[in-house]
PDB file of C-alpha atoms in Angstrom:
ATOM      1  CA  UNK A   1      31.067-197.880-211.863  1.00  0.00           C
ATOM      2  CA  UNK A   2      34.607-197.056-210.157  1.00  0.00           C
ATOM      3  CA  UNK A   3      33.597-198.690-206.930  1.00  0.00           C
ATOM      4  CA  UNK A   4      33.081-202.086-208.310  1.00  0.00           C
ATOM      5  CA  UNK A   5      36.369-201.815-210.976  1.00  0.00           C
ATOM      6  CA  UNK A   6      38.419-200.934-207.262  1.00  0.00           C
ATOM      7  CA  UNK A   7      36.716-203.041-204.938  1.00  0.00           C
ATOM      8  CA  UNK A   8      35.086-200.891-202.244  1.00  0.00           C
ATOM      9  CA  UNK A   9      32.654-202.283-200.766  1.00  0.00           C
ATOM     10  CA  UNK A  10      29.254-199.862-200.036  1.00  0.00           C
ATOM     11  CA  UNK A  11      28.153-198.897-196.596  1.00  0.00           C
ATOM     12  CA  UNK A  12      25.149-200.307-194.987  1.00  0.00           C
ATOM     13  CA  UNK A  13      22.037-199.398-194.973  1.00  0.00           C
ATOM     14  CA  UNK A  14      23.097-199.035-198.486  1.00  0.00           C
ATOM     15  CA  UNK A  15      20.606-197.000-200.951  1.00  0.00           C
ATOM     16  CA  UNK A  16      21.121-199.528-204.327  1.00  0.00           C
ATOM     17  CA  UNK A  17      22.244-203.049-201.899  1.00  0.00           C
ATOM     18  CA  UNK A  18      21.507-204.847-205.317  1.00  0.00           C
ATOM     19  CA  UNK A  19      24.470-203.325-207.089  1.00  0.00           C
ATOM     20  CA  UNK A  20      26.138-205.567-209.177  1.00  0.00           C
ATOM     21  CA  UNK A  21      29.659-206.656-208.025  1.00  0.00           C
ATOM     22  CA  UNK A  22      29.484-204.211-205.424  1.00  0.00           C
ATOM     23  CA  UNK A  23      29.384-206.034-201.652  1.00  0.00           C
ATOM     24  CA  UNK A  24      27.564-203.978-198.722  1.00  0.00           C
ATOM     25  CA  UNK A  25      29.477-204.055-195.171  1.00  0.00           C
ATOM     26  CA  UNK A  26      28.688-202.957-191.635  1.00  0.00           C
ATOM     27  CA  UNK A  27      29.789-199.770-190.568  1.00  0.00           C
ATOM     28  CA  UNK A  28      32.203-197.978-188.981  1.00  0.00           C
ATOM     29  CA  UNK A  29      34.055-199.910-192.035  1.00  0.00           C
ATOM     30  CA  UNK A  30      38.065-199.425-191.833  1.00  0.00           C
ATOM     31  CA  UNK A  31      39.476-199.065-195.204  1.00  0.00           C
ATOM     32  CA  UNK A  32      37.911-197.295-198.123  1.00  0.00           C
ATOM     33  CA  UNK A  33      33.954-197.886-199.316  1.00  0.00           C
ATOM     34  CA  UNK A  34      31.584-195.876-200.562  1.00  0.00           C
ATOM     35  CA  UNK A  35      28.146-193.807-199.360  1.00  0.00           C
ATOM     36  CA  UNK A  36      25.561-193.722-201.644  1.00  0.00           C
ATOM     37  CA  UNK A  37      22.587-190.931-201.657  1.00  0.00           C
ATOM     38  CA  UNK A  38      19.292-191.303-202.762  1.00  0.00           C
ATOM     39  CA  UNK A  39      18.130-188.249-204.256  1.00  0.00           C
ATOM     40  CA  UNK A  40      14.846-189.872-205.441  1.00  0.00           C
ATOM     41  CA  UNK A  41      15.974-190.335-208.771  1.00  0.00           C
ATOM     42  CA  UNK A  42      13.975-192.419-211.733  1.00  0.00           C
ATOM     43  CA  UNK A  43      16.190-195.627-212.384  1.00  0.00           C
ATOM     44  CA  UNK A  44      19.072-195.125-214.858  1.00  0.00           C
ATOM     45  CA  UNK A  45      18.433-195.271-218.515  1.00  0.00           C
ATOM     46  CA  UNK A  46      19.254-199.198-219.889  1.00  0.00           C
ATOM     47  CA  UNK A  47      20.785-197.775-223.006  1.00  0.00           C
ATOM     48  CA  UNK A  48      24.307-195.661-222.266  1.00  0.00           C
ATOM     49  CA  UNK A  49      22.276-191.742-222.393  1.00  0.00           C
ATOM     50  CA  UNK A  50      21.956-189.635-219.397  1.00  0.00           C
ATOM     51  CA  UNK A  51      18.811-189.335-217.083  1.00  0.00           C
ATOM     52  CA  UNK A  52      16.661-186.556-218.184  1.00  0.00           C
ATOM     53  CA  UNK A  53      14.426-186.113-215.777  1.00  0.00           C
ATOM     54  CA  UNK A  54      15.106-184.776-212.001  1.00  0.00           C
ATOM     55  CA  UNK A  55      18.457-182.925-211.632  1.00  0.00           C
ATOM     56  CA  UNK A  56      21.917-183.125-211.691  1.00  0.00           C
ATOM     57  CA  UNK A  57      22.736-184.036-208.134  1.00  0.00           C
ATOM     58  CA  UNK A  58      26.662-184.362-208.036  1.00  0.00           C
ATOM     59  CA  UNK A  59      26.839-181.244-206.754  1.00  0.00           C
ATOM     60  CA  UNK A  60      24.298-181.369-204.385  1.00  0.00           C
ATOM     61  CA  UNK A  61      26.718-183.289-201.551  1.00  0.00           C
ATOM     62  CA  UNK A  62      29.208-180.123-201.246  1.00  0.00           C
ATOM     63  CA  UNK A  63      26.337-178.626-198.848  1.00  0.00           C
ATOM     64  CA  UNK A  64      25.175-181.953-196.959  1.00  0.00           C
ATOM     65  CA  UNK A  65      26.326-182.208-193.250  1.00  0.00           C
ATOM     66  CA  UNK A  66      26.743-185.529-192.915  1.00  0.00           C
ATOM     67  CA  UNK A  67      28.540-185.956-195.943  1.00  0.00           C
ATOM     68  CA  UNK A  68      31.072-183.169-194.709  1.00  0.00           C
ATOM     69  CA  UNK A  69      31.143-185.339-191.248  1.00  0.00           C
ATOM     70  CA  UNK A  70      31.648-188.639-192.691  1.00  0.00           C
ATOM     71  CA  UNK A  71      34.561-187.232-194.863  1.00  0.00           C
ATOM     72  CA  UNK A  72      35.697-186.236-191.702  1.00  0.00           C
ATOM     73  CA  UNK A  73      35.885-189.110-189.927  1.00  0.00           C
ATOM     74  CA  UNK A  74      37.248-190.951-192.610  1.00  0.00           C
ATOM     75  CA  UNK A  75      40.233-188.384-193.406  1.00  0.00           C
ATOM     76  CA  UNK A  76      40.866-188.266-189.619  1.00  0.00           C
ATOM     77  CA  UNK A  77      40.622-192.167-188.390  1.00  0.00           C
ATOM     78  CA  UNK A  78      40.278-193.856-192.075  1.00  0.00           C
ATOM     79  CA  UNK A  79      36.842-195.279-191.304  1.00  0.00           C
ATOM     80  CA  UNK A  80      34.010-194.875-192.992  1.00  0.00           C
ATOM     81  CA  UNK A  81      30.634-194.262-191.436  1.00  0.00           C
ATOM     82  CA  UNK A  82      27.796-192.733-192.028  1.00  0.00           C
ATOM     83  CA  UNK A  83      25.845-189.996-189.716  1.00  0.00           C
ATOM     84  CA  UNK A  84      22.359-190.408-191.168  1.00  0.00           C
ATOM     85  CA  UNK A  85      19.501-191.419-189.932  1.00  0.00           C
ATOM     86  CA  UNK A  86      18.733-195.046-192.059  1.00  0.00           C
ATOM     87  CA  UNK A  87      20.029-194.424-196.157  1.00  0.00           C
ATOM     88  CA  UNK A  88      21.786-191.710-196.261  1.00  0.00           C
ATOM     89  CA  UNK A  89      19.891-188.939-198.150  1.00  0.00           C
ATOM     90  CA  UNK A  90      19.574-184.939-198.474  1.00  0.00           C
ATOM     91  CA  UNK A  91      16.844-184.301-195.647  1.00  0.00           C
TER      92      UNK A  91
END
């Protein structure tokens, strides 16, 4: 995962706080950080193969209003903050 490689933390409340090597930080957070959205997908396979159940969520955030607000906030202020009610999900 790129976030672990470059040392970027995950914003709380975290969808998967147990991600190895990724710290969870409170928001608002000044600097680069990751916001992960939960789409209710099954756990990732242990092997290096793609998930075969559910759908591919990679383009789902482009139409998500809370994701757009978070991006705008970061670009304008350099602060990462979610605009979700709890853990971020598509609703």
